[in-house]
């Protein structure tokens, strides 16, 4: 064994304590750390010849790279829809690396059993039935891709072809209908060989809505003259957290032949709150569902889950045919359910957080974030230089400049907000108007943080 590696092994407890102390110090200052880091990163260093050992690597990282890492895990990072990492989930994540379990299959470890338990808990949390099976993937994009891959195989089943064997070309043109699809949906269609241009945007409800007009969706389905299709419904759009009427869409399956995929990346968490659970009524009728856990479950990247009613079709798409892997009877190994053969135990941070805080703890995070988002929305509406672009329906505040909201002026506002170090927001365009959006999903965020965000926005918009 190389002498430096042998020395690190001998000193492993001390090295882990050093890493713990460093991480503790970084997290202790997270609330006051600049939320975004601007400026140039260090020039690329040459590959080390002789290593420094773990202690030297930690020292070099602390000096050279740590100062440039953002406070994206903190309470005022309101860009995209990004949660932080609860203390319990960080604990689980560290143990994930320490155990280094490969979730390719169930042989030789109980790790797959733990993931199945976690998936079952999440299924219950979101109000899905036992007919929905699930597996962990990297994020919402991967979850949407897996769900649509199963939908693609279902289309083949309806048309009498095996897409997994004959390829997507055997389907001919595919019809994908959606009202306000997330950008990951056309990306998935590209990856799957269906094609971005096969996505057909169905008209939305009137009145500043992002929810699909179900009557117009029915018209689009009727125009297909019985040809099977894919419908992508949305449970929480990115700009205004609008929800399609999932129950009404599912009812159309009595008359039309389509696969219902629901993108509920963060909107599924509305199910935790009795006040907002009606928004996801009908989610259990979906054929496949996307949920991203690094958002409102507040577990570290990367962790999402996908659910489907047709695990048999999922296996047809993703099974790995090899004598040393096999496809045992009963519950299939996870390597036969997602694109990856080998992967880490992504479920462990979620398992830790669910055990530590339960349904009640995670419900509190969701409901507090909703209250804070509405408070920020009320504050923005009172700032002379700003105006809301959409009502605050759940946890996202979409707004713009009150006067002349050109893209250049919005970009300048975004730069000023980011340069403050107090808050990070992401740009958007809503109903043709450039704007910014603040997404609340972090477990650390408080009313005091919201006031600091509002102060920055008021000052920047007045400048």
GROMACS .gro file of C-alpha atoms in nm:
model
  463
    1UNK     CA    1   0.000   0.000   0.000
    2UNK     CA    2   0.124   0.349  -0.084
    3UNK     CA    3   0.272   0.503   0.229
    4UNK     CA    4   0.048   0.813   0.222
    5UNK     CA    5  -0.262   0.598   0.181
    6UNK     CA    6  -0.148   0.371   0.462
    7UNK     CA    7  -0.088   0.672   0.686
    8UNK     CA    8  -0.438   0.806   0.611
    9UNK     CA    9  -0.586   0.470   0.699
   10UNK     CA   10  -0.402   0.470   1.029
   11UNK     CA   11  -0.518   0.827   1.104
   12UNK     CA   12  -0.872   0.786   0.969
   13UNK     CA   13  -1.057   0.877   1.294
   14UNK     CA   14  -0.850   1.194   1.327
   15UNK     CA   15  -0.907   1.285   0.961
   16UNK     CA   16  -1.282   1.238   0.989
   17UNK     CA   17  -1.283   1.457   1.299
   18UNK     CA   18  -1.100   1.728   1.104
   19UNK     CA   19  -1.357   1.707   0.826
   20UNK     CA   20  -1.636   1.723   1.084
   21UNK     CA   21  -1.486   2.031   1.248
   22UNK     CA   22  -1.443   2.204   0.913
   23UNK     CA   23  -1.798   2.123   0.803
   24UNK     CA   24  -1.937   2.238   1.138
   25UNK     CA   25  -1.762   2.573   1.105
   26UNK     CA   26  -1.886   2.619   0.749
   27UNK     CA   27  -2.246   2.537   0.843
   28UNK     CA   28  -2.232   2.761   1.150
   29UNK     CA   29  -2.170   3.059   0.925
   30UNK     CA   30  -2.411   2.957   0.652
   31UNK     CA   31  -2.680   3.212   0.733
   32UNK     CA   32  -2.434   3.499   0.690
   33UNK     CA   33  -2.231   3.349   0.405
   34UNK     CA   34  -2.276   3.530   0.071
   35UNK     CA   35  -2.568   3.355  -0.091
   36UNK     CA   36  -2.397   3.363  -0.432
   37UNK     CA   37  -2.029   3.390  -0.516
   38UNK     CA   38  -1.924   3.617  -0.800
   39UNK     CA   39  -1.576   3.670  -0.937
   40UNK     CA   40  -1.321   3.453  -1.109
   41UNK     CA   41  -1.235   3.106  -0.983
   42UNK     CA   42  -0.868   3.022  -0.928
   43UNK     CA   43  -0.665   2.920  -1.229
   44UNK     CA   44  -0.648   2.547  -1.288
   45UNK     CA   45  -0.363   2.383  -1.097
   46UNK     CA   46  -0.153   2.097  -1.237
   47UNK     CA   47  -0.236   1.741  -1.138
   48UNK     CA   48  -0.039   1.656  -0.822
   49UNK     CA   49   0.240   1.407  -0.866
   50UNK     CA   50   0.300   1.315  -0.503
   51UNK     CA   51  -0.013   1.348  -0.294
   52UNK     CA   52  -0.044   1.551   0.023
   53UNK     CA   53  -0.262   1.305   0.212
   54UNK     CA   54  -0.617   1.376   0.325
   55UNK     CA   55  -0.513   1.640   0.578
   56UNK     CA   56  -0.318   1.829   0.314
   57UNK     CA   57  -0.607   1.799   0.068
   58UNK     CA   58  -0.847   1.945   0.325
   59UNK     CA   59  -0.609   2.233   0.396
   60UNK     CA   60  -0.567   2.306   0.027
   61UNK     CA   61  -0.942   2.296  -0.033
   62UNK     CA   62  -1.007   2.526   0.263
   63UNK     CA   63  -0.755   2.779   0.134
   64UNK     CA   64  -0.813   2.762  -0.241
   65UNK     CA   65  -1.172   2.662  -0.311
   66UNK     CA   66  -1.395   2.688  -0.002
   67UNK     CA   67  -1.405   3.071  -0.008
   68UNK     CA   68  -1.573   3.056  -0.349
   69UNK     CA   69  -1.853   2.818  -0.250
   70UNK     CA   70  -2.194   2.981  -0.220
   71UNK     CA   71  -2.447   2.974   0.059
   72UNK     CA   72  -2.694   2.788  -0.163
   73UNK     CA   73  -2.785   2.558   0.128
   74UNK     CA   74  -2.882   2.860   0.334
   75UNK     CA   75  -3.210   3.041   0.407
   76UNK     CA   76  -3.200   3.315   0.141
   77UNK     CA   77  -3.107   3.113  -0.164
   78UNK     CA   78  -3.442   3.146  -0.340
   79UNK     CA   79  -3.332   3.054  -0.691
   80UNK     CA   80  -3.477   2.761  -0.886
   81UNK     CA   81  -3.660   2.547  -0.627
   82UNK     CA   82  -3.375   2.438  -0.404
   83UNK     CA   83  -3.401   2.311  -0.051
   84UNK     CA   84  -3.115   2.280   0.193
   85UNK     CA   85  -3.016   1.970   0.386
   86UNK     CA   86  -3.168   1.897   0.725
   87UNK     CA   87  -2.928   1.786   1.000
   88UNK     CA   88  -3.063   1.432   0.983
   89UNK     CA   89  -3.025   1.415   0.605
   90UNK     CA   90  -2.663   1.534   0.627
   91UNK     CA   91  -2.602   1.257   0.879
   92UNK     CA   92  -2.753   1.005   0.640
   93UNK     CA   93  -2.553   1.143   0.350
   94UNK     CA   94  -2.224   1.110   0.537
   95UNK     CA   95  -2.309   0.752   0.627
   96UNK     CA   96  -2.401   0.686   0.264
   97UNK     CA   97  -2.042   0.762   0.169
   98UNK     CA   98  -1.901   0.574   0.466
   99UNK     CA   99  -2.093   0.253   0.386
  100UNK     CA  100  -2.046   0.300   0.009
  101UNK     CA  101  -2.323   0.054  -0.080
  102UNK     CA  102  -2.391  -0.015  -0.447
  103UNK     CA  103  -2.766  -0.023  -0.510
  104UNK     CA  104  -2.738  -0.232  -0.826
  105UNK     CA  105  -2.907  -0.525  -0.655
  106UNK     CA  106  -3.020  -0.678  -0.330
  107UNK     CA  107  -2.748  -0.940  -0.305
  108UNK     CA  108  -2.515  -0.916  -0.006
  109UNK     CA  109  -2.674  -0.615   0.166
  110UNK     CA  110  -2.994  -0.486   0.324
  111UNK     CA  111  -2.948  -0.152   0.147
  112UNK     CA  112  -3.207  -0.228  -0.122
  113UNK     CA  113  -3.457  -0.315   0.151
  114UNK     CA  114  -3.399   0.023   0.314
  115UNK     CA  115  -3.460   0.197  -0.019
  116UNK     CA  116  -3.784   0.005  -0.070
  117UNK     CA  117  -3.899   0.105   0.277
  118UNK     CA  118  -3.817   0.470   0.200
  119UNK     CA  119  -4.002   0.457  -0.132
  120UNK     CA  120  -4.306   0.312   0.045
  121UNK     CA  121  -4.300   0.593   0.302
  122UNK     CA  122  -4.276   0.855   0.028
  123UNK     CA  123  -4.558   0.692  -0.163
  124UNK     CA  124  -4.773   0.721   0.150
  125UNK     CA  125  -4.659   1.079   0.210
  126UNK     CA  126  -4.778   1.186  -0.135
  127UNK     CA  127  -5.106   0.995  -0.121
  128UNK     CA  128  -5.020   0.735  -0.384
  129UNK     CA  129  -5.159   0.382  -0.368
  130UNK     CA  130  -4.979   0.051  -0.332
  131UNK     CA  131  -5.004  -0.003  -0.709
  132UNK     CA  132  -4.738   0.265  -0.758
  133UNK     CA  133  -4.386   0.123  -0.740
  134UNK     CA  134  -4.086   0.354  -0.723
  135UNK     CA  135  -3.711   0.397  -0.735
  136UNK     CA  136  -3.457   0.669  -0.664
  137UNK     CA  137  -3.292   0.868  -0.945
  138UNK     CA  138  -3.072   1.177  -0.956
  139UNK     CA  139  -3.327   1.457  -0.997
  140UNK     CA  140  -3.647   1.574  -1.162
  141UNK     CA  141  -3.500   1.557  -1.512
  142UNK     CA  142  -3.404   1.192  -1.465
  143UNK     CA  143  -3.740   1.119  -1.304
  144UNK     CA  144  -3.931   1.275  -1.593
  145UNK     CA  145  -3.712   1.087  -1.840
  146UNK     CA  146  -3.777   0.752  -1.671
  147UNK     CA  147  -4.151   0.818  -1.654
  148UNK     CA  148  -4.167   0.916  -2.020
  149UNK     CA  149  -3.954   0.616  -2.118
  150UNK     CA  150  -4.216   0.391  -1.957
  151UNK     CA  151  -4.484   0.591  -2.139
  152UNK     CA  152  -4.299   0.532  -2.466
  153UNK     CA  153  -4.302   0.156  -2.401
  154UNK     CA  154  -4.675   0.178  -2.323
  155UNK     CA  155  -4.734   0.343  -2.661
  156UNK     CA  156  -4.555   0.049  -2.821
  157UNK     CA  157  -4.777  -0.192  -2.631
  158UNK     CA  158  -5.085  -0.010  -2.759
  159UNK     CA  159  -4.953  -0.016  -3.117
  160UNK     CA  160  -4.826  -0.373  -3.109
  161UNK     CA  161  -4.451  -0.303  -3.116
  162UNK     CA  162  -4.170  -0.336  -2.863
  163UNK     CA  163  -3.990  -0.004  -2.846
  164UNK     CA  164  -3.720  -0.145  -2.616
  165UNK     CA  165  -3.629  -0.392  -2.892
  166UNK     CA  166  -3.723  -0.218  -3.217
  167UNK     CA  167  -3.647   0.142  -3.123
  168UNK     CA  168  -3.852   0.459  -3.107
  169UNK     CA  169  -3.878   0.473  -3.486
  170UNK     CA  170  -4.114   0.175  -3.472
  171UNK     CA  171  -4.376   0.402  -3.312
  172UNK     CA  172  -4.392   0.656  -3.587
  173UNK     CA  173  -4.490   1.011  -3.481
  174UNK     CA  174  -4.578   1.040  -3.111
  175UNK     CA  175  -4.824   1.292  -2.969
  176UNK     CA  176  -4.727   1.452  -2.635
  177UNK     CA  177  -4.975   1.703  -2.493
  178UNK     CA  178  -4.915   1.947  -2.207
  179UNK     CA  179  -5.013   2.291  -2.087
  180UNK     CA  180  -4.707   2.438  -1.912
  181UNK     CA  181  -4.439   2.169  -1.931
  182UNK     CA  182  -4.112   2.213  -1.746
  183UNK     CA  183  -3.807   2.249  -1.969
  184UNK     CA  184  -3.691   1.902  -1.862
  185UNK     CA  185  -3.982   1.747  -2.055
  186UNK     CA  186  -3.866   1.842  -2.407
  187UNK     CA  187  -3.514   1.747  -2.299
  188UNK     CA  188  -3.641   1.402  -2.202
  189UNK     CA  189  -3.828   1.372  -2.532
  190UNK     CA  190  -3.503   1.448  -2.713
  191UNK     CA  191  -3.310   1.187  -2.515
  192UNK     CA  192  -3.581   0.926  -2.574
  193UNK     CA  193  -3.587   0.975  -2.951
  194UNK     CA  194  -3.944   1.103  -2.947
  195UNK     CA  195  -3.832   1.452  -3.041
  196UNK     CA  196  -3.876   1.796  -2.889
  197UNK     CA  197  -4.108   1.902  -3.170
  198UNK     CA  198  -4.360   1.632  -3.079
  199UNK     CA  199  -4.456   1.830  -2.768
  200UNK     CA  200  -4.783   2.008  -2.835
  201UNK     CA  201  -4.874   2.296  -2.604
  202UNK     CA  202  -5.241   2.289  -2.510
  203UNK     CA  203  -5.409   2.625  -2.430
  204UNK     CA  204  -5.422   2.730  -2.067
  205UNK     CA  205  -5.707   2.848  -1.851
  206UNK     CA  206  -5.783   3.220  -1.886
  207UNK     CA  207  -5.708   3.472  -1.617
  208UNK     CA  208  -5.330   3.469  -1.573
  209UNK     CA  209  -5.316   3.091  -1.525
  210UNK     CA  210  -5.052   2.830  -1.606
  211UNK     CA  211  -5.293   2.538  -1.564
  212UNK     CA  212  -5.411   2.353  -1.873
  213UNK     CA  213  -5.763   2.409  -2.004
  214UNK     CA  214  -5.906   2.058  -1.967
  215UNK     CA  215  -6.177   2.124  -2.226
  216UNK     CA  216  -5.913   2.218  -2.482
  217UNK     CA  217  -5.709   1.914  -2.381
  218UNK     CA  218  -6.012   1.696  -2.454
  219UNK     CA  219  -6.046   1.861  -2.794
  220UNK     CA  220  -5.681   1.785  -2.870
  221UNK     CA  221  -5.726   1.422  -2.766
  222UNK     CA  222  -6.040   1.389  -2.978
  223UNK     CA  223  -5.847   1.515  -3.281
  224UNK     CA  224  -5.614   1.215  -3.251
  225UNK     CA  225  -5.900   0.991  -3.367
  226UNK     CA  226  -5.819   0.710  -3.124
  227UNK     CA  227  -5.441   0.723  -3.162
  228UNK     CA  228  -5.274   0.670  -2.819
  229UNK     CA  229  -5.086   0.966  -2.675
  230UNK     CA  230  -4.891   1.092  -2.374
  231UNK     CA  231  -5.032   1.368  -2.153
  232UNK     CA  232  -4.789   1.549  -1.923
  233UNK     CA  233  -4.979   1.718  -1.641
  234UNK     CA  234  -4.825   1.964  -1.397
  235UNK     CA  235  -4.857   1.967  -1.021
  236UNK     CA  236  -4.681   2.294  -0.949
  237UNK     CA  237  -4.549   2.506  -1.238
  238UNK     CA  238  -4.218   2.683  -1.191
  239UNK     CA  239  -4.340   3.042  -1.227
  240UNK     CA  240  -4.661   3.052  -1.026
  241UNK     CA  241  -4.702   2.699  -0.880
  242UNK     CA  242  -5.022   2.645  -1.071
  243UNK     CA  243  -5.177   2.299  -1.069
  244UNK     CA  244  -5.358   2.118  -1.347
  245UNK     CA  245  -5.690   1.961  -1.250
  246UNK     CA  246  -5.548   1.611  -1.218
  247UNK     CA  247  -5.878   1.445  -1.135
  248UNK     CA  248  -6.050   1.598  -1.440
  249UNK     CA  249  -5.762   1.499  -1.667
  250UNK     CA  250  -5.763   1.144  -1.534
  251UNK     CA  251  -6.138   1.123  -1.600
  252UNK     CA  252  -6.069   1.176  -1.971
  253UNK     CA  253  -5.907   0.831  -1.977
  254UNK     CA  254  -6.257   0.684  -1.979
  255UNK     CA  255  -6.297   0.818  -2.335
  256UNK     CA  256  -5.945   0.861  -2.471
  257UNK     CA  257  -5.634   0.645  -2.483
  258UNK     CA  258  -5.339   0.819  -2.318
  259UNK     CA  259  -5.065   0.774  -2.062
  260UNK     CA  260  -5.085   1.029  -1.779
  261UNK     CA  261  -4.747   1.145  -1.651
  262UNK     CA  262  -4.754   1.403  -1.370
  263UNK     CA  263  -4.457   1.630  -1.310
  264UNK     CA  264  -4.493   1.695  -0.936
  265UNK     CA  265  -4.127   1.774  -0.874
  266UNK     CA  266  -4.205   1.997  -0.577
  267UNK     CA  267  -4.581   2.038  -0.595
  268UNK     CA  268  -4.636   1.686  -0.462
  269UNK     CA  269  -4.540   1.818  -0.118
  270UNK     CA  270  -4.868   2.011  -0.107
  271UNK     CA  271  -5.012   1.674   0.001
  272UNK     CA  272  -4.847   1.722   0.343
  273UNK     CA  273  -5.066   2.020   0.429
  274UNK     CA  274  -5.441   1.973   0.484
  275UNK     CA  275  -5.488   2.329   0.362
  276UNK     CA  276  -5.324   2.263   0.027
  277UNK     CA  277  -5.368   1.888  -0.027
  278UNK     CA  278  -5.661   1.948  -0.262
  279UNK     CA  279  -5.413   2.081  -0.517
  280UNK     CA  280  -5.283   1.729  -0.578
  281UNK     CA  281  -5.620   1.556  -0.571
  282UNK     CA  282  -5.600   1.295  -0.845
  283UNK     CA  283  -5.225   1.242  -0.827
  284UNK     CA  284  -5.290   0.878  -0.743
  285UNK     CA  285  -5.456   0.833  -1.085
  286UNK     CA  286  -5.130   0.904  -1.270
  287UNK     CA  287  -4.952   0.632  -1.462
  288UNK     CA  288  -4.615   0.785  -1.368
  289UNK     CA  289  -4.512   1.059  -1.127
  290UNK     CA  290  -4.198   1.270  -1.084
  291UNK     CA  291  -4.097   1.402  -0.739
  292UNK     CA  292  -3.766   1.575  -0.660
  293UNK     CA  293  -3.651   1.532  -0.300
  294UNK     CA  294  -3.369   1.788  -0.286
  295UNK     CA  295  -3.642   2.046  -0.311
  296UNK     CA  296  -3.900   2.036  -0.032
  297UNK     CA  297  -3.781   1.724   0.148
  298UNK     CA  298  -3.451   1.911   0.203
  299UNK     CA  299  -3.209   1.625   0.141
  300UNK     CA  300  -2.872   1.679  -0.028
  301UNK     CA  301  -2.823   1.654  -0.403
  302UNK     CA  302  -2.879   1.423  -0.581
  303UNK     CA  303  -3.207   1.257  -0.484
  304UNK     CA  304  -3.539   1.225  -0.661
  305UNK     CA  305  -3.792   0.948  -0.694
  306UNK     CA  306  -4.009   0.823  -0.977
  307UNK     CA  307  -4.331   0.626  -0.940
  308UNK     CA  308  -4.525   0.420  -1.191
  309UNK     CA  309  -4.819   0.181  -1.211
  310UNK     CA  310  -4.648  -0.027  -1.480
  311UNK     CA  311  -4.331  -0.168  -1.333
  312UNK     CA  312  -4.346  -0.446  -1.592
  313UNK     CA  313  -4.298  -0.191  -1.871
  314UNK     CA  314  -4.027  -0.019  -1.669
  315UNK     CA  315  -3.835  -0.345  -1.652
  316UNK     CA  316  -3.883  -0.395  -2.026
  317UNK     CA  317  -3.710  -0.061  -2.085
  318UNK     CA  318  -3.431  -0.070  -1.828
  319UNK     CA  319  -3.347  -0.434  -1.758
  320UNK     CA  320  -2.983  -0.524  -1.798
  321UNK     CA  321  -2.955  -0.861  -1.971
  322UNK     CA  322  -2.641  -1.030  -1.846
  323UNK     CA  323  -2.579  -1.375  -1.697
  324UNK     CA  324  -2.408  -1.227  -1.391
  325UNK     CA  325  -2.697  -0.990  -1.317
  326UNK     CA  326  -3.006  -1.194  -1.395
  327UNK     CA  327  -3.368  -1.091  -1.364
  328UNK     CA  328  -3.500  -1.276  -1.061
  329UNK     CA  329  -3.867  -1.349  -1.009
  330UNK     CA  330  -4.051  -1.116  -0.774
  331UNK     CA  331  -3.931  -0.765  -0.692
  332UNK     CA  332  -3.675  -0.661  -0.959
  333UNK     CA  333  -3.341  -0.518  -0.853
  334UNK     CA  334  -3.307  -0.143  -0.896
  335UNK     CA  335  -3.057  -0.179  -1.181
  336UNK     CA  336  -3.352  -0.307  -1.390
  337UNK     CA  337  -3.562   0.003  -1.314
  338UNK     CA  338  -3.346   0.307  -1.396
  339UNK     CA  339  -3.069   0.401  -1.642
  340UNK     CA  340  -2.792   0.333  -1.388
  341UNK     CA  341  -2.642  -0.004  -1.308
  342UNK     CA  342  -2.430   0.114  -1.016
  343UNK     CA  343  -2.524   0.398  -0.786
  344UNK     CA  344  -2.501   0.513  -0.428
  345UNK     CA  345  -2.766   0.461  -0.161
  346UNK     CA  346  -2.956   0.783  -0.235
  347UNK     CA  347  -3.242   0.676  -0.010
  348UNK     CA  348  -3.046   0.693   0.316
  349UNK     CA  349  -3.054   1.075   0.364
  350UNK     CA  350  -3.429   1.072   0.296
  351UNK     CA  351  -3.477   0.779   0.535
  352UNK     CA  352  -3.290   0.966   0.810
  353UNK     CA  353  -3.491   1.284   0.759
  354UNK     CA  354  -3.825   1.101   0.753
  355UNK     CA  355  -3.739   0.907   1.069
  356UNK     CA  356  -3.602   1.214   1.244
  357UNK     CA  357  -3.885   1.460   1.169
  358UNK     CA  358  -4.174   1.246   1.047
  359UNK     CA  359  -4.475   1.370   0.856
  360UNK     CA  360  -4.536   1.649   1.108
  361UNK     CA  361  -4.187   1.797   1.082
  362UNK     CA  362  -4.190   1.806   0.704
  363UNK     CA  363  -4.543   1.944   0.702
  364UNK     CA  364  -4.418   2.233   0.919
  365UNK     CA  365  -4.144   2.314   0.666
  366UNK     CA  366  -4.395   2.321   0.380
  367UNK     CA  367  -4.650   2.534   0.563
  368UNK     CA  368  -4.390   2.778   0.697
  369UNK     CA  369  -4.244   2.826   0.347
  370UNK     CA  370  -4.591   2.899   0.210
  371UNK     CA  371  -4.655   3.162   0.478
  372UNK     CA  372  -4.317   3.322   0.410
  373UNK     CA  373  -4.374   3.329   0.034
  374UNK     CA  374  -4.708   3.500   0.080
  375UNK     CA  375  -4.549   3.748   0.316
  376UNK     CA  376  -4.284   3.834   0.059
  377UNK     CA  377  -4.553   3.866  -0.207
  378UNK     CA  378  -4.745   4.114   0.009
  379UNK     CA  379  -4.425   4.307   0.073
  380UNK     CA  380  -4.335   4.324  -0.297
  381UNK     CA  381  -4.686   4.445  -0.383
  382UNK     CA  382  -4.627   4.736  -0.145
  383UNK     CA  383  -4.292   4.840  -0.300
  384UNK     CA  384  -4.352   5.125  -0.551
  385UNK     CA  385  -4.096   4.997  -0.801
  386UNK     CA  386  -4.216   4.636  -0.813
  387UNK     CA  387  -4.531   4.444  -0.900
  388UNK     CA  388  -4.641   4.083  -0.887
  389UNK     CA  389  -4.675   3.897  -1.215
  390UNK     CA  390  -4.893   3.623  -1.067
  391UNK     CA  391  -5.069   3.551  -0.740
  392UNK     CA  392  -4.865   3.366  -0.478
  393UNK     CA  393  -5.040   3.030  -0.493
  394UNK     CA  394  -4.797   2.829  -0.283
  395UNK     CA  395  -4.423   2.883  -0.241
  396UNK     CA  396  -4.304   3.086  -0.542
  397UNK     CA  397  -4.321   3.464  -0.579
  398UNK     CA  398  -4.309   3.581  -0.941
  399UNK     CA  399  -4.264   3.955  -0.989
  400UNK     CA  400  -4.117   4.226  -1.210
  401UNK     CA  401  -4.046   4.599  -1.224
  402UNK     CA  402  -4.351   4.819  -1.202
  403UNK     CA  403  -4.239   5.031  -1.497
  404UNK     CA  404  -4.064   4.933  -1.821
  405UNK     CA  405  -3.971   4.572  -1.731
  406UNK     CA  406  -3.737   4.513  -2.025
  407UNK     CA  407  -3.500   4.217  -2.024
  408UNK     CA  408  -3.201   4.449  -1.981
  409UNK     CA  409  -3.353   4.619  -1.676
  410UNK     CA  410  -3.452   4.287  -1.521
  411UNK     CA  411  -3.102   4.152  -1.579
  412UNK     CA  412  -2.957   4.459  -1.409
  413UNK     CA  413  -3.193   4.411  -1.114
  414UNK     CA  414  -3.090   4.046  -1.085
  415UNK     CA  415  -2.721   4.141  -1.088
  416UNK     CA  416  -2.774   4.402  -0.817
  417UNK     CA  417  -2.963   4.156  -0.597
  418UNK     CA  418  -2.697   3.888  -0.641
  419UNK     CA  419  -2.412   4.135  -0.579
  420UNK     CA  420  -2.562   4.216  -0.240
  421UNK     CA  421  -2.470   3.868  -0.120
  422UNK     CA  422  -2.800   3.865   0.070
  423UNK     CA  423  -3.020   3.673  -0.171
  424UNK     CA  424  -3.016   3.481  -0.497
  425UNK     CA  425  -3.313   3.479  -0.737
  426UNK     CA  426  -3.356   3.333  -1.084
  427UNK     CA  427  -3.497   3.512  -1.390
  428UNK     CA  428  -3.805   3.407  -1.581
  429UNK     CA  429  -4.053   3.524  -1.840
  430UNK     CA  430  -4.420   3.511  -1.741
  431UNK     CA  431  -4.693   3.581  -1.995
  432UNK     CA  432  -4.430   3.746  -2.214
  433UNK     CA  433  -4.299   3.975  -1.939
  434UNK     CA  434  -3.942   3.935  -1.806
  435UNK     CA  435  -3.926   3.901  -1.429
  436UNK     CA  436  -3.770   3.731  -1.130
  437UNK     CA  437  -3.891   3.451  -0.910
  438UNK     CA  438  -3.826   3.370  -0.545
  439UNK     CA  439  -3.884   3.006  -0.452
  440UNK     CA  440  -3.919   2.910  -0.084
  441UNK     CA  441  -3.827   2.552   0.001
  442UNK     CA  442  -3.540   2.573   0.252
  443UNK     CA  443  -3.597   2.442   0.605
  444UNK     CA  444  -3.383   2.722   0.754
  445UNK     CA  445  -3.576   3.021   0.615
  446UNK     CA  446  -3.747   3.247   0.868
  447UNK     CA  447  -3.951   3.566   0.867
  448UNK     CA  448  -3.632   3.762   0.943
  449UNK     CA  449  -3.478   3.622   0.624
  450UNK     CA  450  -3.782   3.727   0.424
  451UNK     CA  451  -3.751   4.083   0.556
  452UNK     CA  452  -3.383   4.094   0.453
  453UNK     CA  453  -3.482   3.977   0.104
  454UNK     CA  454  -3.750   4.244   0.079
  455UNK     CA  455  -3.509   4.516   0.193
  456UNK     CA  456  -3.262   4.419  -0.081
  457UNK     CA  457  -3.534   4.414  -0.347
  458UNK     CA  458  -3.670   4.753  -0.240
  459UNK     CA  459  -3.325   4.910  -0.248
  460UNK     CA  460  -3.226   4.751  -0.580
  461UNK     CA  461  -3.550   4.844  -0.756
  462UNK     CA  462  -3.520   5.206  -0.639
  463UNK     CA  463  -3.158   5.244  -0.754
   0.00000   0.00000   0.00000
